[in-house]
Short mmCIF file of C-alpha atoms in Angstrom, two decimals:
data_model
loop_
_atom_site.label_atom_id
_atom_site.label_comp_id
_atom_site.label_asym_id
_atom_site.label_seq_id
_atom_site.Cartn_x
_atom_site.Cartn_y
_atom_site.Cartn_z
CA UNK A 12 -0.14 0.14 0.10
CA UNK A 13 1.19 3.48 -0.69
CA UNK A 14 -0.14 7.01 -0.91
CA UNK A 15 -0.83 8.71 -4.20
CA UNK A 16 -1.07 12.56 -4.77
CA UNK A 17 -0.86 14.69 -7.80
CA UNK A 18 1.37 17.87 -7.57
CA UNK A 19 2.04 18.50 -11.33
CA UNK A 20 -1.45 18.24 -13.09
CA UNK A 21 0.28 19.59 -16.58
CA UNK A 22 2.50 16.53 -16.31
CA UNK A 23 0.00 14.04 -15.37
CA UNK A 24 -2.09 15.00 -18.57
CA UNK A 25 0.87 15.18 -20.90
CA UNK A 26 1.30 12.59 -23.42
CA UNK A 27 3.76 13.31 -26.24
CA UNK A 28 6.62 13.84 -24.03
CA UNK A 29 6.20 10.71 -22.48
CA UNK A 30 5.99 8.67 -25.79
CA UNK A 31 9.47 7.87 -27.69
CA UNK A 32 9.02 9.88 -31.05
CA UNK A 33 5.72 11.54 -29.67
CA UNK A 34 6.44 14.50 -31.77
CA UNK A 35 6.18 12.52 -35.10
CA UNK A 36 2.64 10.97 -34.60
CA UNK A 37 0.77 14.02 -36.13
CA UNK A 38 2.59 13.32 -39.30
CA UNK A 39 2.15 9.75 -39.21
CA UNK A 40 -1.59 10.14 -38.71
CA UNK A 41 -2.05 12.76 -41.38
CA UNK A 42 0.03 10.43 -43.94
CA UNK A 43 -2.11 7.37 -43.24
CA UNK A 44 -5.23 9.41 -43.57
CA UNK A 45 -4.26 11.23 -46.68
CA UNK A 46 -3.75 7.60 -48.20
CA UNK A 47 -7.00 6.24 -47.09
CA UNK A 48 -9.17 9.34 -48.50
CA UNK A 49 -7.53 9.06 -51.91
CA UNK A 50 -8.09 5.21 -52.19
CA UNK A 51 -11.81 5.86 -51.01
CA UNK A 52 -12.28 9.02 -53.55
CA UNK A 53 -11.09 6.68 -56.27
CA UNK A 54 -13.78 4.25 -55.74
CA UNK A 55 -16.39 6.96 -54.86
CA UNK A 56 -16.66 5.96 -51.31
CA UNK A 57 -15.85 9.12 -49.80
CA UNK A 58 -17.79 12.45 -49.14
CA UNK A 59 -15.70 14.87 -47.96
CA UNK A 60 -16.32 18.21 -46.06
CA UNK A 61 -19.93 17.72 -45.58
CA UNK A 62 -21.42 20.85 -43.75
CA UNK A 63 -23.74 20.11 -40.91
CA UNK A 64 -23.60 23.70 -39.41
CA UNK A 65 -22.83 27.27 -40.17
CA UNK A 66 -19.26 27.71 -38.61
CA UNK A 67 -16.37 26.90 -40.57
CA UNK A 68 -15.30 23.70 -38.78
CA UNK A 69 -18.91 22.36 -39.00
CA UNK A 70 -17.99 19.78 -41.54
CA UNK A 71 -17.52 16.02 -41.51
CA UNK A 72 -16.34 13.42 -43.82
CA UNK A 73 -18.38 10.41 -44.63
CA UNK A 74 -16.82 7.00 -45.85
CA UNK A 75 -19.10 4.51 -47.08
CA UNK A 76 -18.86 0.74 -47.35
CA UNK A 77 -19.56 -1.55 -50.43
CA UNK A 78 -23.28 -1.91 -50.77
CA UNK A 79 -25.82 -0.52 -48.48
CA UNK A 80 -24.22 0.42 -44.95
CA UNK A 81 -25.33 -1.63 -42.05
CA UNK A 82 -25.44 1.33 -39.63
CA UNK A 83 -23.27 4.33 -39.08
CA UNK A 84 -20.03 4.82 -36.94
CA UNK A 85 -19.10 8.10 -35.62
CA UNK A 86 -15.81 8.81 -34.42
CA UNK A 87 -14.85 11.88 -32.44
CA UNK A 88 -11.33 13.18 -32.24
CA UNK A 89 -9.28 14.19 -29.46
CA UNK A 90 -6.63 16.87 -28.86
CA UNK A 91 -7.67 18.57 -25.57
CA UNK A 92 -10.55 20.28 -27.49
CA UNK A 93 -7.78 22.81 -28.94
CA UNK A 94 -6.17 20.64 -31.50
CA UNK A 95 -6.37 18.58 -34.75
CA UNK A 96 -9.40 18.08 -36.88
CA UNK A 97 -11.10 14.98 -38.81
CA UNK A 98 -8.13 15.08 -41.49
CA UNK A 99 -5.52 13.31 -38.96
CA UNK A 100 -8.04 10.60 -38.61
CA UNK A 101 -9.51 9.24 -41.69
CA UNK A 102 -7.50 5.94 -41.57
CA UNK A 103 -9.37 4.88 -38.65
CA UNK A 104 -12.50 4.37 -40.41
CA UNK A 105 -10.85 1.45 -42.19
CA UNK A 106 -12.01 -1.00 -39.57
CA UNK A 107 -15.69 -0.22 -39.37
CA UNK A 108 -15.95 0.24 -43.17
CA UNK A 109 -14.58 -3.08 -43.91
CA UNK A 110 -17.47 -4.55 -41.72
CA UNK A 111 -19.86 -2.69 -43.79
CA UNK A 112 -20.47 0.43 -41.74
CA UNK A 113 -20.52 3.90 -42.90
CA UNK A 114 -18.30 6.15 -40.99
CA UNK A 115 -18.76 9.73 -40.05
CA UNK A 116 -15.73 11.88 -38.66
CA UNK A 117 -16.59 15.55 -37.67
CA UNK A 118 -14.43 18.35 -37.01
CA UNK A 119 -15.95 21.04 -34.47
CA UNK A 120 -14.77 24.50 -33.20
CA UNK A 121 -11.77 24.30 -31.10
CA UNK A 122 -11.15 26.12 -27.59
CA UNK A 123 -11.20 29.05 -26.65
CA UNK A 124 -13.25 29.91 -29.83
CA UNK A 125 -15.84 27.39 -28.20
CA UNK A 126 -16.73 26.29 -24.77
CA UNK A 127 -16.83 22.65 -24.01
CA UNK A 128 -20.89 22.79 -23.83
CA UNK A 129 -20.86 24.31 -27.31
CA UNK A 130 -18.50 21.56 -28.85
CA UNK A 131 -21.00 18.98 -27.57
CA UNK A 132 -23.79 20.73 -29.03
CA UNK A 133 -21.83 20.92 -32.46
CA UNK A 134 -20.97 17.29 -32.36
CA UNK A 135 -24.71 16.14 -31.66
CA UNK A 136 -25.44 18.40 -34.70
CA UNK A 137 -23.04 16.37 -36.69
CA UNK A 138 -24.36 13.05 -35.42
CA UNK A 139 -27.93 14.10 -36.17
CA UNK A 140 -26.87 15.39 -39.52
CA UNK A 141 -25.34 11.83 -40.57
CA UNK A 142 -28.12 9.73 -39.01
CA UNK A 143 -30.38 11.51 -41.22
CA UNK A 144 -28.49 10.21 -44.20
CA UNK A 145 -27.71 6.76 -43.01
CA UNK A 146 -30.10 4.32 -41.53
CA UNK A 147 -29.73 1.69 -38.87
CA UNK A 148 -27.73 1.48 -35.64
CA UNK A 149 -25.54 4.03 -34.37
CA UNK A 150 -21.89 3.18 -32.70
CA UNK A 151 -20.09 6.20 -30.94
CA UNK A 152 -16.40 6.28 -30.63
CA UNK A 153 -14.24 8.99 -29.35
CA UNK A 154 -10.24 9.32 -28.27
CA UNK A 155 -9.15 11.18 -25.34
CA UNK A 156 -11.28 14.57 -25.38
CA UNK A 157 -13.36 12.93 -28.01
CA UNK A 158 -14.15 10.27 -25.46
CA UNK A 159 -15.63 12.96 -23.16
CA UNK A 160 -17.81 13.92 -25.97
CA UNK A 161 -18.80 10.37 -26.89
CA UNK A 162 -19.96 9.83 -23.43
CA UNK A 163 -21.78 13.16 -23.26
CA UNK A 164 -24.00 12.00 -26.02
CA UNK A 165 -25.33 9.28 -24.03
CA UNK A 166 -26.06 11.32 -20.95
CA UNK A 167 -29.71 11.89 -19.97
CA UNK A 168 -28.98 15.73 -20.17
CA UNK A 169 -27.32 15.35 -23.44
CA UNK A 170 -27.88 17.29 -26.48
CA UNK A 171 -28.85 14.40 -28.85
CA UNK A 172 -32.39 14.03 -29.78
CA UNK A 173 -34.27 11.12 -28.06
CA UNK A 174 -34.71 9.17 -31.40
CA UNK A 175 -31.24 9.49 -32.40
CA UNK A 176 -30.08 8.18 -28.80
CA UNK A 177 -32.42 5.25 -29.10
CA UNK A 178 -30.41 4.28 -32.27
CA UNK A 179 -27.09 4.27 -30.26
CA UNK A 180 -25.89 0.82 -29.80
CA UNK A 181 -22.51 1.04 -28.33
CA UNK A 182 -20.27 4.11 -26.94
CA UNK A 183 -16.35 3.37 -26.96
CA UNK A 184 -14.14 5.86 -25.24
CA UNK A 185 -10.60 5.14 -25.96
CA UNK A 186 -8.29 6.72 -23.40
CA UNK A 187 -10.93 9.19 -22.59
CA UNK A 188 -11.35 12.04 -20.22
CA UNK A 189 -14.48 11.72 -18.18
CA UNK A 190 -14.21 13.97 -15.10
CA UNK A 191 -13.01 17.29 -16.12
CA UNK A 192 -12.37 18.68 -12.82
CA UNK A 193 -8.61 17.89 -12.72
CA UNK A 194 -8.14 20.00 -15.84
CA UNK A 195 -9.23 23.03 -14.07
CA UNK A 196 -5.79 22.79 -12.54
CA UNK A 197 -3.74 22.55 -15.64
CA UNK A 198 -2.20 25.52 -17.65
CA UNK A 199 -4.41 24.28 -20.62
CA UNK A 200 -7.25 25.52 -18.94
CA UNK A 201 -6.14 29.14 -19.92
CA UNK A 202 -7.58 28.02 -23.40
CA UNK A 203 -10.40 25.53 -22.08
CA UNK A 204 -12.00 28.01 -19.29
CA UNK A 205 -13.49 24.93 -17.61
CA UNK A 206 -15.07 26.34 -14.24
CA UNK A 207 -16.76 24.30 -11.65
CA UNK A 208 -20.25 24.62 -13.20
CA UNK A 209 -18.98 23.62 -16.73
CA UNK A 210 -17.09 20.59 -15.19
CA UNK A 211 -20.38 19.56 -13.48
CA UNK A 212 -22.29 19.93 -16.79
CA UNK A 213 -20.05 18.24 -19.15
CA UNK A 214 -18.49 15.51 -17.26
CA UNK A 215 -19.90 12.04 -18.18
CA UNK A 216 -18.74 10.71 -15.09
CA UNK A 217 -20.98 13.18 -12.97
CA UNK A 218 -23.87 12.78 -15.10
CA UNK A 219 -26.37 9.70 -15.45
CA UNK A 220 -26.24 7.53 -18.39
CA UNK A 221 -29.31 7.04 -20.66
CA UNK A 222 -31.31 3.81 -20.26
CA UNK A 223 -29.75 0.71 -21.85
CA UNK A 224 -26.59 2.49 -22.31
CA UNK A 225 -23.61 0.21 -23.46
CA UNK A 226 -20.23 1.36 -22.65
CA UNK A 227 -16.59 0.29 -23.54
CA UNK A 228 -13.51 2.24 -21.88
CA UNK A 229 -10.41 1.02 -23.60
CA UNK A 230 -7.03 2.09 -22.78
CA UNK A 231 -3.35 1.02 -23.26
CA UNK A 232 -1.22 -0.62 -20.82
CA UNK A 233 1.77 2.12 -21.42
CA UNK A 234 -1.14 4.75 -20.96
CA UNK A 235 -0.65 7.68 -18.45
CA UNK A 236 -1.96 6.94 -15.22
CA UNK A 237 -4.43 9.79 -15.15
CA UNK A 238 -5.93 8.55 -18.38
CA UNK A 239 -6.20 4.76 -16.86
CA UNK A 240 -7.81 6.20 -13.75
CA UNK A 241 -10.54 8.22 -15.91
CA UNK A 242 -11.26 5.35 -17.82
CA UNK A 243 -11.61 2.96 -14.77
CA UNK A 244 -14.01 5.98 -13.01
CA UNK A 245 -16.45 6.19 -15.86
CA UNK A 246 -17.20 2.17 -16.22
CA UNK A 247 -17.40 1.88 -12.68
CA UNK A 248 -19.52 4.89 -12.18
CA UNK A 249 -21.98 4.27 -14.99
CA UNK A 250 -22.32 0.33 -13.90
CA UNK A 251 -23.77 1.60 -10.57
CA UNK A 252 -26.28 3.81 -12.64
CA UNK A 253 -27.65 1.02 -14.57
CA UNK A 254 -25.51 1.13 -17.81
CA UNK A 255 -23.66 -2.20 -19.25
CA UNK A 256 -19.98 -1.24 -18.78
CA UNK A 257 -16.48 -2.94 -19.25
CA UNK A 258 -13.18 -1.58 -19.05
CA UNK A 259 -10.14 -3.23 -21.18
CA UNK A 260 -6.50 -2.67 -21.27
CA UNK A 261 -4.70 -3.30 -24.34
CA UNK A 262 -1.15 -4.57 -23.67
CA UNK A 263 1.81 -2.44 -25.08
CA UNK A 264 -0.13 0.39 -26.23
CA UNK A 265 0.26 3.96 -25.23
CA UNK A 266 -2.05 7.12 -25.80
CA UNK A 267 -1.45 7.35 -29.32
CA UNK A 268 -1.12 3.93 -31.00
CA UNK A 269 -3.76 2.62 -28.89
CA UNK A 270 -6.18 3.69 -31.78
CA UNK A 271 -4.82 1.77 -34.39
CA UNK A 272 -7.29 -1.03 -33.54
CA UNK A 273 -9.95 0.90 -35.33
CA UNK A 274 -8.37 0.59 -38.55
CA UNK A 275 -7.80 -3.09 -38.57
CA UNK A 276 -10.85 -5.29 -39.31
CA UNK A 277 -9.58 -8.27 -37.45
CA UNK A 278 -8.25 -6.21 -34.34
CA UNK A 279 -10.08 -7.16 -30.84
CA UNK A 280 -10.92 -3.62 -30.65
CA UNK A 281 -13.14 -3.11 -33.72
CA UNK A 282 -14.74 -6.48 -32.83
CA UNK A 283 -15.85 -5.47 -29.36
CA UNK A 284 -17.07 -2.30 -30.49
CA UNK A 285 -19.11 -3.60 -33.57
CA UNK A 286 -20.33 -7.03 -32.69
CA UNK A 287 -20.25 -7.49 -28.93
CA UNK A 288 -23.67 -7.34 -27.27
#
């Protein structure tokens, strides 16, 4: 037994500096994603920059499978609500598309231009727009900050319409952030502007899940301790509130490469996401 205490909250939530070659991952993601988009455009199975709102970043990419889609997957990107956009993540659609699902990948307005509640409203708008185009069940996935947004969609106070919520079969949070209160103590909060009211209103771990919610929290064994704690936290709390939850650790994966399972049709992550009941 030992006592734990966090004094450096910036370090607790830092990722790149704790990963060998961490500064190269942005280029890797963009290269993989550009190749994926080129390949899907060549066979007319990519609809890029679909507008879902009036703001410049209110656009999403929609990747289609061969034949009629079995349903809709929505991937919500991370970046601490201040970085990246849909163009970094296209390649992650491969696993779901290969199994016959359409995949929507939205961008959204970043902080500090937007608040976290405003971002959640935009993500919901994107999901509603894509859901109107693609019939069938909906599966939500989010990474890091995107995990917070995916979870937020399936809370009773969330911004989705009841009809769309009823179509959601599974929420997958990959190394997600589910309690926003610790982030109030980081330097990045100068951009996020999270206060106590915002944290209480937007933290999935502090909110009640919708009825019949299924949640998987997935993280790598080499993940930062705070992200592991946050993953276990949501799965544990929502279990006590009636959701069906599980928390899975993937060996030898860190905050960046833990995503790759979404791109591989045979990976346990994609199978868990789309086919576990």
